[in-house]
Every structure is written in C-alpha cells, then in structure tokens.
C-alpha cells in the first residue's frame, strides 16, 4: 500500500479529472430540463451524463483519496454557481427583446432552482460517494472494487436525485411525473454504472500505475469543510 497525496507535483492526471468533472456537471445543468420518453418512462438527459461523472469521481477517490474528491466537489459547486447565475441573469435581461430572448427566458427563467439544487445535491451525494468508496476500500484492503463501485453507485445516485430533482424540476413537471423521472433515472444510472464498471476497473488500475500511487485514507478527517491537511 502506498500513501502518496494529490498535492505531489509529480502527479500528472489529477487536474484532468477535475476539468472533466466540472465540464460534465456544467453540461448537466443545461440538460436538466431535457427529458427522453421511453414508452411513458421519462429519463433526464442530464441523468445520462451523470453516470460518467460518477465514474470519474469514483476513480479519482480510488486513486487520489477522499480529500482530493472533496476539493473537486467544491470546485464544481463554485463553477456551477457562477455559470447558473450568469445564465439566470442573462435570461432576465431584456427578455422581450425578440422571440429568441423570450424563448430563452421561458427555458432558463427559473434556472436559480438548478443553482439551489447544485448547492444541495452535489455536496451531499458526492461527499457520500467519496466516503463510501474511501471507507470500503479500507475495509476490504483495496479488494473487491466491483462491489464497492456498485454499492456507492446505488447510494450516490439515490441521494443525488432525491436532493436535486424536487428542487430543479418541480416547476416543470407534476408530482407523479417527478416520481417517475426519479425512479427511472435512478434505475438507468445504476444500470449504466454496472455497464461502465469494466471501464472503471481498467482505468483505476491504469491511473494507479501511471501515477505510481494508490491512496488509502488512513487517519484522515471526513469533514468536507476541513481543507488543510489529511490528518484528523
């Protein structure tokens, strides 16, 4: 077992994980209102992309440890908040200027809901994900990645949907439609996590070898507001 930390300047790929995470989550903000209908079962398009962020988040925690996952989550929250505020302000600036402006306001006029959902759901769900992955890695001494991955997926996806969608989508869909969207999106995302599991196994192993690191979170603080150091 090695215990290298993400602050090590020799680590080459951690910044890529952060960049991909921010890109996917901001894209999900835009796609949150877009739903796909499969014989009455509705899935948000953002739910499709969330599966890929879960994959990235899990690999990052597996390789670099819980503390780096915390930093990434707070970076996402900051970037998403700036993005959503700009879109929201733009949608209310001269909304009747032309038809495009009116359509823009109709779609993004209540985009503040997405920001509130972001403040709530992203920290809750992905701190839970990091905690589960980190803790189970220590319990199983780094073995059984597939079990840890699936358990974390089921818990993380549920916490994300239950905390985000009632806030973000309540103005767009009825209560019954919202329940269907949450249930079907959760099922799809867990299914996608299982499909992506072989990719996660290969990538996690590959990144560990490329970085020459495999972090175990012994004696760290799981407090998400603890920003300095790794010890309790």
Coordinates of N, CA and C in Angstrom, one line a residue:
X1 N 0.8 -1.2 0.0 CA 0.0 0.0 0.0 C 0.9 1.2 0.0
X2 N 0.6 2.2 -0.8 CA 1.3 3.5 -0.8 C 0.4 4.6 -0.4
X3 N 0.9 5.7 0.1 CA 0.1 6.8 0.6 C 0.7 8.1 0.0
X4 N 0.6 8.2 -1.3 CA 1.0 9.5 -1.9 C -0.2 10.4 -1.9
X5 N 0.1 11.7 -1.9 CA -1.1 12.6 -1.8 C -1.1 13.5 -3.1
X6 N -2.3 14.0 -3.4 CA -2.6 14.7 -4.6 C -1.8 16.0 -4.7
X7 N -1.3 16.6 -3.6 CA -0.5 17.8 -3.7 C 0.9 17.5 -4.3
X8 N 1.3 16.3 -4.5 CA 2.5 15.9 -5.1 C 2.6 16.4 -6.5
X9 N 3.5 17.4 -6.8 CA 3.6 17.9 -8.2 C 3.9 16.9 -9.3
X10 N 4.3 15.7 -8.9 CA 4.7 14.7 -9.9 C 3.4 14.0 -10.4
X11 N 2.3 14.2 -9.7 CA 1.0 13.6 -10.2 C 0.5 14.3 -11.4
X12 N 0.3 13.6 -12.5 CA 0.1 14.2 -13.8 C -1.4 14.3 -14.2
X13 N -2.3 13.5 -13.7 CA -3.6 13.4 -14.3 C -4.7 13.9 -13.4
X14 N -4.4 14.3 -12.2 CA -5.4 14.8 -11.3 C -6.2 16.0 -11.8
X15 N -5.4 16.9 -12.4 CA -6.1 18.1 -13.0 C -7.0 17.7 -14.1
X16 N -6.7 16.7 -14.8 CA -7.6 16.2 -15.9 C -9.0 15.7 -15.3
X17 N -8.9 15.0 -14.2 CA -10.1 14.6 -13.5 C -11.0 15.7 -13.1
X18 N -10.3 16.8 -12.5 CA -11.1 18.0 -12.1 C -11.7 18.7 -13.3
X19 N -11.0 18.8 -14.4 CA -11.5 19.5 -15.6 C -12.7 18.8 -16.2
X20 N -12.6 17.5 -16.3 CA -13.7 16.6 -16.8 C -14.9 16.7 -15.9
X21 N -14.7 16.7 -14.6 CA -15.8 16.7 -13.7 C -16.6 18.0 -13.8
X22 N -15.9 19.2 -13.9 CA -16.5 20.5 -14.0 C -17.3 20.5 -15.3
X23 N -16.6 20.1 -16.4 CA -17.3 20.1 -17.7 C -18.6 19.3 -17.8
X24 N -18.5 18.1 -17.2 CA -19.7 17.2 -17.2 C -20.8 17.8 -16.4
X25 N -20.5 18.3 -15.2 CA -21.6 18.9 -14.3 C -22.2 20.1 -14.9
X26 N -21.4 21.0 -15.5 CA -22.0 22.2 -16.1 C -22.9 21.9 -17.3
X27 N -22.4 20.9 -18.1 CA -23.3 20.4 -19.2 C -24.6 19.8 -18.7
X28 N -24.5 19.1 -17.5 CA -25.7 18.6 -17.0 C -26.7 19.6 -16.5
X29 N -26.2 20.8 -16.1 CA -27.1 21.9 -15.7 C -27.9 22.3 -16.9
X30 N -27.3 22.4 -18.0 CA -28.1 22.9 -19.2 C -29.1 21.8 -19.7
X31 N -28.7 20.5 -19.5 CA -29.6 19.4 -20.0 C -30.6 18.9 -19.0
X32 N -30.7 19.6 -17.8 CA -31.6 19.1 -16.8 C -33.0 19.1 -17.2
X33 N -33.4 20.1 -18.0 CA -34.8 20.2 -18.5 C -35.2 19.3 -19.6
X34 N -34.2 18.7 -20.3 CA -34.4 17.8 -21.4 C -34.6 16.4 -21.0
X35 N -35.8 15.9 -21.3 CA -36.2 14.5 -20.9 C -36.4 13.7 -22.1
X36 N -36.1 12.4 -22.0 CA -36.4 11.4 -23.0 C -37.5 10.5 -22.6
X37 N -38.4 10.2 -23.5 CA -39.6 9.4 -23.1 C -39.5 8.0 -23.8
X38 N -39.5 7.0 -23.0 CA -39.4 5.6 -23.5 C -40.7 4.9 -23.0
X39 N -41.7 4.9 -23.9 CA -43.0 4.2 -23.5 C -43.5 4.7 -22.2
X40 N -43.5 6.0 -21.9 CA -44.0 6.5 -20.7 C -43.0 6.6 -19.6
X41 N -41.8 6.1 -19.7 CA -40.8 6.2 -18.7 C -39.8 7.4 -19.1
X42 N -39.8 8.4 -18.3 CA -39.0 9.6 -18.6 C -37.7 9.5 -17.9
X43 N -36.6 9.9 -18.7 CA -35.3 10.0 -18.1 C -34.7 11.3 -18.5
X44 N -34.1 12.0 -17.6 CA -33.5 13.3 -18.0 C -32.2 13.0 -18.7
X45 N -31.9 13.9 -19.7 CA -30.7 13.7 -20.5 C -29.5 13.9 -19.6
X46 N -29.6 14.8 -18.6 CA -28.5 15.0 -17.7 C -28.2 13.8 -16.9
X47 N -29.2 12.9 -16.7 CA -29.0 11.7 -15.9 C -28.1 10.7 -16.7
X48 N -28.1 10.8 -18.0 CA -27.2 10.0 -18.8 C -25.7 10.4 -18.5
X49 N -25.4 11.7 -18.5 CA -24.1 12.2 -18.3 C -23.6 12.0 -16.8
X50 N -24.5 12.1 -15.9 CA -24.2 11.9 -14.5 C -23.5 10.6 -14.3
X51 N -23.8 9.6 -15.0 CA -23.2 8.3 -14.9 C -21.7 8.3 -15.2
X52 N -21.3 9.2 -16.1 CA -19.9 9.3 -16.4 C -19.2 10.2 -15.4
X53 N -19.9 11.1 -14.8 CA -19.2 11.8 -13.6 C -19.0 10.9 -12.4
X54 N -20.0 10.1 -12.2 CA -19.9 9.1 -11.1 C -18.6 8.2 -11.3
X55 N -18.4 7.8 -12.6 CA -17.3 7.0 -12.9 C -16.0 7.8 -12.6
X56 N -15.9 9.0 -13.1 CA -14.7 9.8 -12.9 C -14.5 10.1 -11.4
X57 N -15.5 10.4 -10.7 CA -15.4 10.7 -9.2 C -14.9 9.5 -8.5
X58 N -15.5 8.4 -8.8 CA -15.1 7.2 -8.1 C -13.6 6.8 -8.3
X59 N -13.2 6.9 -9.6 CA -11.8 6.6 -9.9 C -10.9 7.6 -9.2
X60 N -11.2 8.9 -9.2 CA -10.4 9.9 -8.6 C -10.2 9.6 -7.1
X61 N -11.3 9.3 -6.4 CA -11.3 8.9 -5.0 C -10.5 7.6 -4.8
X62 N -10.7 6.7 -5.6 CA -9.9 5.4 -5.5 C -8.4 5.6 -5.7
X63 N -8.0 6.5 -6.6 CA -6.6 6.7 -6.8 C -6.0 7.7 -5.9
X64 N -6.6 8.9 -5.7 CA -6.0 10.0 -5.0 C -6.6 10.2 -3.6
X65 N -7.7 9.5 -3.3 CA -8.2 9.7 -1.9 C -9.3 10.6 -1.7
X66 N -10.0 10.5 -0.6 CA -11.2 11.3 -0.3 C -10.9 12.8 -0.3
X67 N -9.8 13.3 0.3 CA -9.6 14.7 0.4 C -9.5 15.4 -1.0
X68 N -9.0 14.7 -2.0 CA -9.0 15.3 -3.3 C -10.4 15.3 -3.9
X69 N -11.2 14.3 -3.6 CA -12.5 14.3 -4.1 C -13.3 15.5 -3.5
X70 N -13.0 15.8 -2.2 CA -13.7 17.0 -1.6 C -13.3 18.3 -2.3
X71 N -12.1 18.4 -2.6 CA -11.6 19.7 -3.3 C -12.3 19.8 -4.7
X72 N -12.4 18.6 -5.4 CA -13.1 18.6 -6.7 C -14.6 19.0 -6.6
X73 N -15.2 18.5 -5.6 CA -16.7 18.8 -5.4 C -16.9 20.3 -5.1
X74 N -16.0 20.9 -4.3 CA -16.2 22.3 -4.0 C -15.8 23.2 -5.2
X75 N -14.9 22.7 -6.0 CA -14.6 23.4 -7.3 C -15.8 23.3 -8.2
X76 N -16.5 22.2 -8.3 CA -17.7 22.0 -9.1 C -18.8 23.0 -8.7
X77 N -19.0 23.0 -7.4 CA -20.1 23.9 -6.8 C -19.8 25.3 -7.2
X78 N -18.6 25.8 -7.0 CA -18.2 27.1 -7.4 C -18.4 27.4 -8.8
X79 N -17.9 26.6 -9.7 CA -18.1 26.8 -11.2 C -19.5 26.7 -11.6
X80 N -20.3 25.7 -11.1 CA -21.7 25.6 -11.4 C -22.4 26.9 -11.0
X81 N -22.2 27.4 -9.8 CA -22.9 28.5 -9.3 C -22.6 29.8 -10.2
X82 N -21.4 30.0 -10.5 CA -21.1 31.1 -11.4 C -21.8 31.0 -12.7
X83 N -21.8 29.8 -13.3 CA -22.4 29.5 -14.6 C -23.9 29.7 -14.6
X84 N -24.6 29.2 -13.5 CA -26.0 29.3 -13.4 C -26.4 30.7 -13.2
X85 N -25.7 31.4 -12.4 CA -26.1 32.8 -12.1 C -26.0 33.7 -13.4
X86 N -25.0 33.4 -14.2 CA -24.8 34.2 -15.4 C -26.0 33.9 -16.4
X87 N -26.3 32.6 -16.5 CA -27.4 32.2 -17.4 C -28.7 32.8 -16.9
X88 N -28.9 32.8 -15.6 CA -30.2 33.3 -15.0 C -30.3 34.8 -15.2
X89 N -29.2 35.5 -15.0 CA -29.2 37.0 -15.2 C -29.5 37.3 -16.7
X90 N -28.8 36.6 -17.5 CA -29.0 36.8 -19.0 C -30.4 36.5 -19.4
X91 N -31.1 35.5 -18.8 CA -32.5 35.2 -19.2 C -33.4 36.3 -18.8
X92 N -33.1 37.1 -17.8 CA -34.0 38.2 -17.3 C -33.6 39.6 -17.9
X93 N -32.6 39.6 -18.7 CA -32.1 40.9 -19.3 C -32.8 41.1 -20.6
X94 N -33.6 42.1 -20.7 CA -34.4 42.4 -21.9 C -35.1 41.1 -22.5
X95 N -35.9 40.5 -21.7 CA -36.5 39.2 -22.1 C -37.4 39.3 -23.3
X96 N -38.0 40.5 -23.5 CA -38.9 40.7 -24.6 C -38.3 41.3 -25.8
X97 N -37.0 41.3 -25.9 CA -36.3 42.0 -27.0 C -36.6 41.3 -28.3
X98 N -36.7 40.0 -28.3 CA -37.1 39.3 -29.5 C -37.6 37.9 -29.1
X99 N -38.0 37.1 -30.1 CA -38.6 35.8 -29.9 C -37.5 34.9 -29.2
X100 N -36.3 35.0 -29.6 CA -35.3 34.1 -29.1 C -35.1 34.5 -27.6
X101 N -35.1 35.8 -27.2 CA -35.0 36.2 -25.8 C -36.1 35.7 -25.0
X102 N -37.3 35.7 -25.6 CA -38.5 35.2 -24.8 C -38.4 33.7 -24.6
X103 N -37.9 33.0 -25.6 CA -37.8 31.5 -25.5 C -36.7 31.2 -24.5
X104 N -35.6 32.0 -24.5 CA -34.5 31.8 -23.5 C -35.0 32.0 -22.1
X105 N -35.9 33.0 -21.9 CA -36.4 33.3 -20.5 C -37.3 32.1 -20.1
X106 N -38.2 31.7 -21.1 CA -39.1 30.6 -20.8 C -38.4 29.4 -20.3
X107 N -37.2 29.1 -20.9 CA -36.4 27.9 -20.5 C -35.6 28.1 -19.3
X108 N -34.9 29.2 -19.2 CA -34.0 29.4 -18.1 C -34.4 30.5 -17.1
X109 N -35.6 30.9 -17.2 CA -36.1 32.0 -16.2 C -36.1 31.5 -14.8
X110 N -36.2 30.2 -14.5 CA -36.2 29.7 -13.2 C -34.9 28.9 -13.0
X111 N -33.9 29.2 -13.6 CA -32.6 28.5 -13.5 C -32.0 28.5 -12.2
X112 N -32.5 29.5 -11.3 CA -32.0 29.6 -10.0 C -32.3 28.3 -9.2
X113 N -33.3 27.5 -9.6 CA -33.6 26.3 -9.0 C -32.5 25.3 -9.2
X114 N -31.8 25.3 -10.3 CA -30.7 24.5 -10.6 C -29.6 24.8 -9.7
X115 N -29.4 26.1 -9.4 CA -28.3 26.5 -8.6 C -28.5 26.0 -7.1
X116 N -29.8 26.2 -6.6 CA -30.1 25.7 -5.3 C -29.9 24.2 -5.2
X117 N -30.4 23.5 -6.3 CA -30.2 22.1 -6.4 C -28.7 21.7 -6.3
X118 N -27.9 22.5 -7.0 CA -26.5 22.2 -7.0 C -25.9 22.4 -5.6
X119 N -26.2 23.4 -4.9 CA -25.7 23.7 -3.6 C -26.1 22.5 -2.7
X120 N -27.2 21.9 -2.9 CA -27.7 20.9 -2.0 C -27.2 19.5 -2.5
X121 N -27.5 19.1 -3.7 CA -27.3 17.8 -4.2 C -25.8 17.4 -4.4
X122 N -25.1 18.3 -5.0 CA -23.7 17.9 -5.4 C -22.8 17.6 -4.1
X123 N -22.8 18.5 -3.1 CA -22.1 18.2 -1.9 C -22.6 16.9 -1.2
X124 N -23.9 16.8 -1.0 CA -24.5 15.7 -0.3 C -24.1 14.4 -1.0
X125 N -24.4 14.3 -2.3 CA -24.3 13.0 -3.0 C -22.8 12.6 -3.2
X126 N -22.0 13.5 -3.5 CA -20.6 13.1 -3.9 C -19.7 13.1 -2.6
X127 N -20.0 13.8 -1.6 CA -19.3 13.5 -0.3 C -19.7 12.1 0.2
X128 N -20.9 11.7 0.0 CA -21.4 10.4 0.4 C -20.6 9.4 -0.5
X129 N -20.5 9.6 -1.8 CA -19.8 8.7 -2.7 C -18.3 8.6 -2.2
X130 N -17.7 9.7 -2.0 CA -16.3 9.6 -1.6 C -16.1 8.9 -0.3
X131 N -17.0 9.1 0.7 CA -16.9 8.5 2.0 C -17.1 7.0 1.8
X132 N -18.1 6.5 1.0 CA -18.4 5.1 0.8 C -17.2 4.4 0.1
X133 N -16.7 5.0 -0.9 CA -15.6 4.4 -1.7 C -14.3 4.4 -0.8
X134 N -14.0 5.5 -0.1 CA -12.9 5.5 0.8 C -12.9 4.5 1.9
X135 N -14.1 4.5 2.6 CA -14.3 3.6 3.7 C -14.2 2.1 3.3
X136 N -15.0 1.8 2.3 CA -15.0 0.4 1.9 C -13.6 -0.1 1.3
X137 N -12.9 0.9 0.8 CA -11.5 0.5 0.3 C -10.7 0.1 1.5
X138 N -10.8 0.8 2.6 CA -10.0 0.4 3.8 C -10.6 -0.9 4.4
X139 N -11.9 -1.1 4.4 CA -12.5 -2.3 5.0 C -12.0 -3.5 4.2
X140 N -12.0 -3.4 2.9 CA -11.7 -4.6 2.0 C -10.2 -4.6 1.6
X141 N -9.4 -3.6 2.2 CA -8.0 -3.5 1.9 C -7.7 -3.4 0.4
X142 N -8.5 -2.6 -0.3 CA -8.3 -2.4 -1.7 C -8.9 -3.4 -2.6
X143 N -9.5 -4.5 -2.1 CA -10.0 -5.5 -3.0 C -11.5 -5.3 -3.3
X144 N -12.0 -6.1 -4.1 CA -13.5 -6.1 -4.5 C -14.0 -4.7 -4.9
X145 N -13.2 -4.1 -5.9 CA -13.6 -2.8 -6.4 C -15.0 -2.8 -7.0
X146 N -15.3 -3.9 -7.6 CA -16.7 -4.0 -8.3 C -17.8 -3.9 -7.3
X147 N -17.6 -4.5 -6.1 CA -18.6 -4.4 -5.0 C -18.7 -3.0 -4.5
X148 N -17.6 -2.4 -4.2 CA -17.5 -1.0 -3.7 C -18.2 -0.1 -4.7
X149 N -17.9 -0.3 -5.9 CA -18.4 0.6 -7.0 C -19.9 0.6 -7.1
X150 N -20.5 -0.6 -7.1 CA -21.9 -0.8 -7.2 C -22.7 -0.3 -6.0
X151 N -22.1 -0.6 -4.8 CA -22.8 -0.1 -3.6 C -22.8 1.4 -3.6
X152 N -21.6 2.0 -3.9 CA -21.5 3.5 -3.9 C -22.5 4.1 -5.0
X153 N -22.6 3.4 -6.1 CA -23.5 3.9 -7.2 C -24.9 4.0 -6.7
X154 N -25.4 2.9 -6.1 CA -26.8 2.9 -5.7 C -27.1 3.9 -4.7
X155 N -26.2 4.2 -3.7 CA -26.4 5.1 -2.7 C -26.2 6.6 -3.2
X156 N -25.2 6.8 -4.0 CA -24.9 8.1 -4.5 C -26.0 8.6 -5.5
X157 N -26.4 7.8 -6.4 CA -27.4 8.2 -7.4 C -28.7 8.5 -6.7
X158 N -29.1 7.7 -5.7 CA -30.3 8.0 -4.9 C -30.3 9.3 -4.2
X159 N -29.2 9.6 -3.5 CA -29.1 10.8 -2.8 C -29.0 12.0 -3.7
X160 N -28.4 11.9 -4.9 CA -28.3 12.9 -5.8 C -29.7 13.3 -6.4
X161 N -30.5 12.3 -6.8 CA -31.8 12.5 -7.4 C -32.8 13.0 -6.4
X162 N -32.8 12.5 -5.2 CA -33.7 12.9 -4.2 C -33.5 14.3 -3.7
X163 N -32.3 14.7 -3.7 CA -31.9 16.1 -3.3 C -32.0 17.1 -4.4
X164 N -31.8 16.7 -5.6 CA -31.7 17.7 -6.7 C -33.0 17.9 -7.5
X165 N -33.6 16.8 -7.9 CA -34.7 16.9 -8.8 C -36.0 17.5 -8.3
X166 N -36.3 17.3 -7.0 CA -37.5 18.0 -6.5 C -37.3 19.5 -6.5
X167 N -36.1 20.0 -6.4 CA -35.8 21.4 -6.4 C -35.8 21.9 -7.9
X168 N -35.0 21.2 -8.7 CA -34.8 21.7 -10.1 C -36.0 21.5 -11.0
X169 N -36.8 20.4 -10.8 CA -37.8 20.1 -11.8 C -39.2 20.3 -11.3
X170 N -39.4 20.7 -10.1 CA -40.8 20.8 -9.5 C -41.7 21.8 -10.3
X171 N -41.1 22.8 -10.9 CA -41.9 23.8 -11.6 C -42.2 23.3 -13.0
X172 N -41.5 22.3 -13.5 CA -41.7 21.8 -14.9 C -42.6 20.6 -15.0
X173 N -42.7 19.8 -13.9 CA -43.4 18.5 -14.0 C -44.3 18.4 -12.8
X174 N -45.4 17.6 -13.0 CA -46.3 17.3 -11.9 C -45.6 16.3 -10.9
X175 N -46.2 16.1 -9.7 CA -45.6 15.3 -8.7 C -45.4 13.8 -9.2
X176 N -46.5 13.3 -9.9 CA -46.4 11.9 -10.4 C -45.3 11.8 -11.4
X177 N -45.2 12.8 -12.3 CA -44.2 12.8 -13.3 C -42.8 12.8 -12.7
X178 N -42.7 13.6 -11.7 CA -41.4 13.8 -11.0 C -41.0 12.4 -10.4
X179 N -41.9 11.7 -9.7 CA -41.6 10.4 -9.1 C -41.2 9.4 -10.2
X180 N -41.8 9.4 -11.3 CA -41.4 8.5 -12.4 C -40.1 8.9 -13.0
X181 N -39.8 10.2 -13.1 CA -38.5 10.6 -13.6 C -37.4 10.2 -12.6
X182 N -37.6 10.4 -11.3 CA -36.6 10.0 -10.3 C -36.3 8.5 -10.3
X183 N -37.4 7.7 -10.3 CA -37.3 6.3 -10.3 C -36.6 5.7 -11.5
X184 N -37.1 6.2 -12.7 CA -36.5 5.6 -13.9 C -35.0 6.1 -14.1
X185 N -34.8 7.3 -13.8 CA -33.4 7.8 -13.9 C -32.5 7.1 -12.9
X186 N -32.9 6.9 -11.7 CA -32.1 6.1 -10.8 C -31.8 4.7 -11.3
X187 N -32.8 4.0 -11.8 CA -32.6 2.7 -12.4 C -31.6 2.7 -13.5
X188 N -31.8 3.7 -14.4 CA -30.9 3.8 -15.6 C -29.5 4.1 -15.1
X189 N -29.3 5.0 -14.2 CA -28.0 5.3 -13.8 C -27.2 4.2 -13.1
X190 N -28.0 3.4 -12.3 CA -27.3 2.3 -11.6 C -27.0 1.2 -12.7
X191 N -27.9 1.0 -13.7 CA -27.6 0.1 -14.8 C -26.4 0.6 -15.6
X192 N -26.3 1.9 -15.8 CA -25.2 2.4 -16.6 C -23.9 2.3 -15.8
X193 N -24.0 2.4 -14.5 CA -22.8 2.2 -13.6 C -22.3 0.8 -13.7
X194 N -23.2 -0.2 -13.8 CA -22.8 -1.6 -14.0 C -22.1 -1.8 -15.3
X195 N -22.7 -1.1 -16.4 CA -22.2 -1.2 -17.7 C -20.8 -0.6 -17.8
X196 N -20.6 0.5 -17.1 CA -19.3 1.2 -17.1 C -18.3 0.6 -16.1
X197 N -18.7 -0.4 -15.3 CA -17.8 -1.0 -14.3 C -16.5 -1.5 -14.9
X198 N -16.5 -2.3 -16.0 CA -15.2 -2.7 -16.5 C -14.3 -1.6 -16.9
X199 N -14.9 -0.5 -17.4 CA -14.1 0.7 -17.8 C -13.5 1.3 -16.5
X200 N -14.2 1.3 -15.4 CA -13.7 1.8 -14.2 C -12.6 1.0 -13.6
X201 N -12.7 -0.3 -13.7 CA -11.7 -1.2 -13.2 C -10.4 -1.0 -13.9
X202 N -10.5 -1.0 -15.3 CA -9.3 -0.8 -16.1 C -8.7 0.6 -15.9
X203 N -9.5 1.6 -15.9 CA -8.9 3.0 -15.7 C -8.3 3.2 -14.3
X204 N -9.0 2.7 -13.3 CA -8.4 2.9 -12.0 C -7.0 2.2 -11.9
X205 N -7.0 1.0 -12.4 CA -5.7 0.3 -12.3 C -4.6 1.0 -13.2
X206 N -5.0 1.5 -14.3 CA -4.1 2.1 -15.2 C -3.5 3.4 -14.6
X207 N -4.4 4.2 -14.1 CA -4.0 5.5 -13.5 C -3.1 5.3 -12.3
X208 N -3.4 4.3 -11.5 CA -2.6 4.0 -10.3 C -1.1 3.6 -10.8
X209 N -1.0 2.9 -11.9 CA 0.3 2.5 -12.4 C 1.0 3.8 -13.0
X210 N 0.3 4.6 -13.7 CA 0.9 5.8 -14.4 C 1.3 6.8 -13.3
X211 N 0.6 6.9 -12.2 CA 0.9 7.9 -11.2 C 1.8 7.3 -10.1
X212 N 1.9 5.9 -10.1 CA 2.7 5.2 -9.1 C 2.1 5.6 -7.7
X213 N 0.8 5.6 -7.6 CA 0.2 5.9 -6.3 C -1.1 5.1 -6.1
X214 N -1.5 4.8 -4.9 CA -2.7 4.1 -4.6 C -3.1 4.5 -3.1
X215 N -3.9 5.6 -3.0 CA -4.1 6.2 -1.7 C -5.1 5.5 -0.9
X216 N -4.7 5.2 0.4 CA -5.6 4.7 1.4 C -5.8 5.8 2.5
X217 N -7.0 6.1 2.8 CA -7.3 7.2 3.6 C -7.3 6.9 5.1
X218 N -6.1 6.4 5.6 CA -5.9 6.1 7.0 C -5.8 7.5 7.8
X219 N -6.5 7.5 8.9 CA -6.3 8.7 9.8 C -6.6 10.0 9.1
X220 N -7.6 10.1 8.3 CA -8.0 11.4 7.8 C -9.3 11.9 8.4
X221 N -9.6 13.2 8.2 CA -10.8 13.8 8.6 C -11.8 13.7 7.4
X222 N -13.0 13.2 7.6 CA -14.0 13.1 6.6 C -14.9 14.3 6.6
X223 N -14.5 15.3 7.4 CA -15.3 16.6 7.4 C -15.1 17.3 6.1
X224 N -16.1 17.5 5.3 CA -16.0 18.2 4.0 C -15.5 19.6 4.0
X225 N -15.6 20.2 5.2 CA -15.2 21.6 5.4 C -13.8 21.7 6.0
X226 N -13.1 20.6 6.1 CA -11.7 20.6 6.5 C -10.8 20.6 5.3
X227 N -10.2 21.7 5.1 CA -9.5 22.0 3.8 C -8.0 21.8 3.9
X228 N -7.4 21.8 5.1 CA -6.0 21.8 5.2 C -5.5 20.4 5.8
X229 N -4.6 19.8 5.1 CA -4.0 18.6 5.7 C -4.9 17.4 5.5
X230 N -4.3 16.2 5.9 CA -5.0 15.0 5.8 C -5.3 14.3 7.1
X231 N -4.7 14.8 8.2 CA -4.9 14.2 9.5 C -6.1 14.7 10.1
X232 N -6.6 13.9 11.1 CA -7.8 14.4 11.8 C -7.4 15.5 12.8

